[in-house]
C-alpha angles and dihedrals in degrees: 000000000000093000091049093049092048091047092051089052093048098251100106131047103167129103120292101240106136093245125124093234125173088260091053092047092050089050091051091050091048090051092048090049092050089052097046102252103093095128092058091049093044089064089057124317091213095052111110099255093048093041090054092050090047094049092048094049092047091049091050093047091049091050091049092048091049092048091050092050092049092050092049097245 
């Protein structure tokens, strides 16, 4: 799911395989950096604080993307 979300948002271009590969990790860190919480992710993107920030940002980005598609933007 994480790889798919990051791909849809333009942060990941690797294969969707469910593995936390180096490519996936780099994409997560790029996404965290773009959203202002790189330092938290850099200490471990799957640690609870970083995972919460990541999940919240992905949910917000998905909602914004959906709203834009529905409004025809």
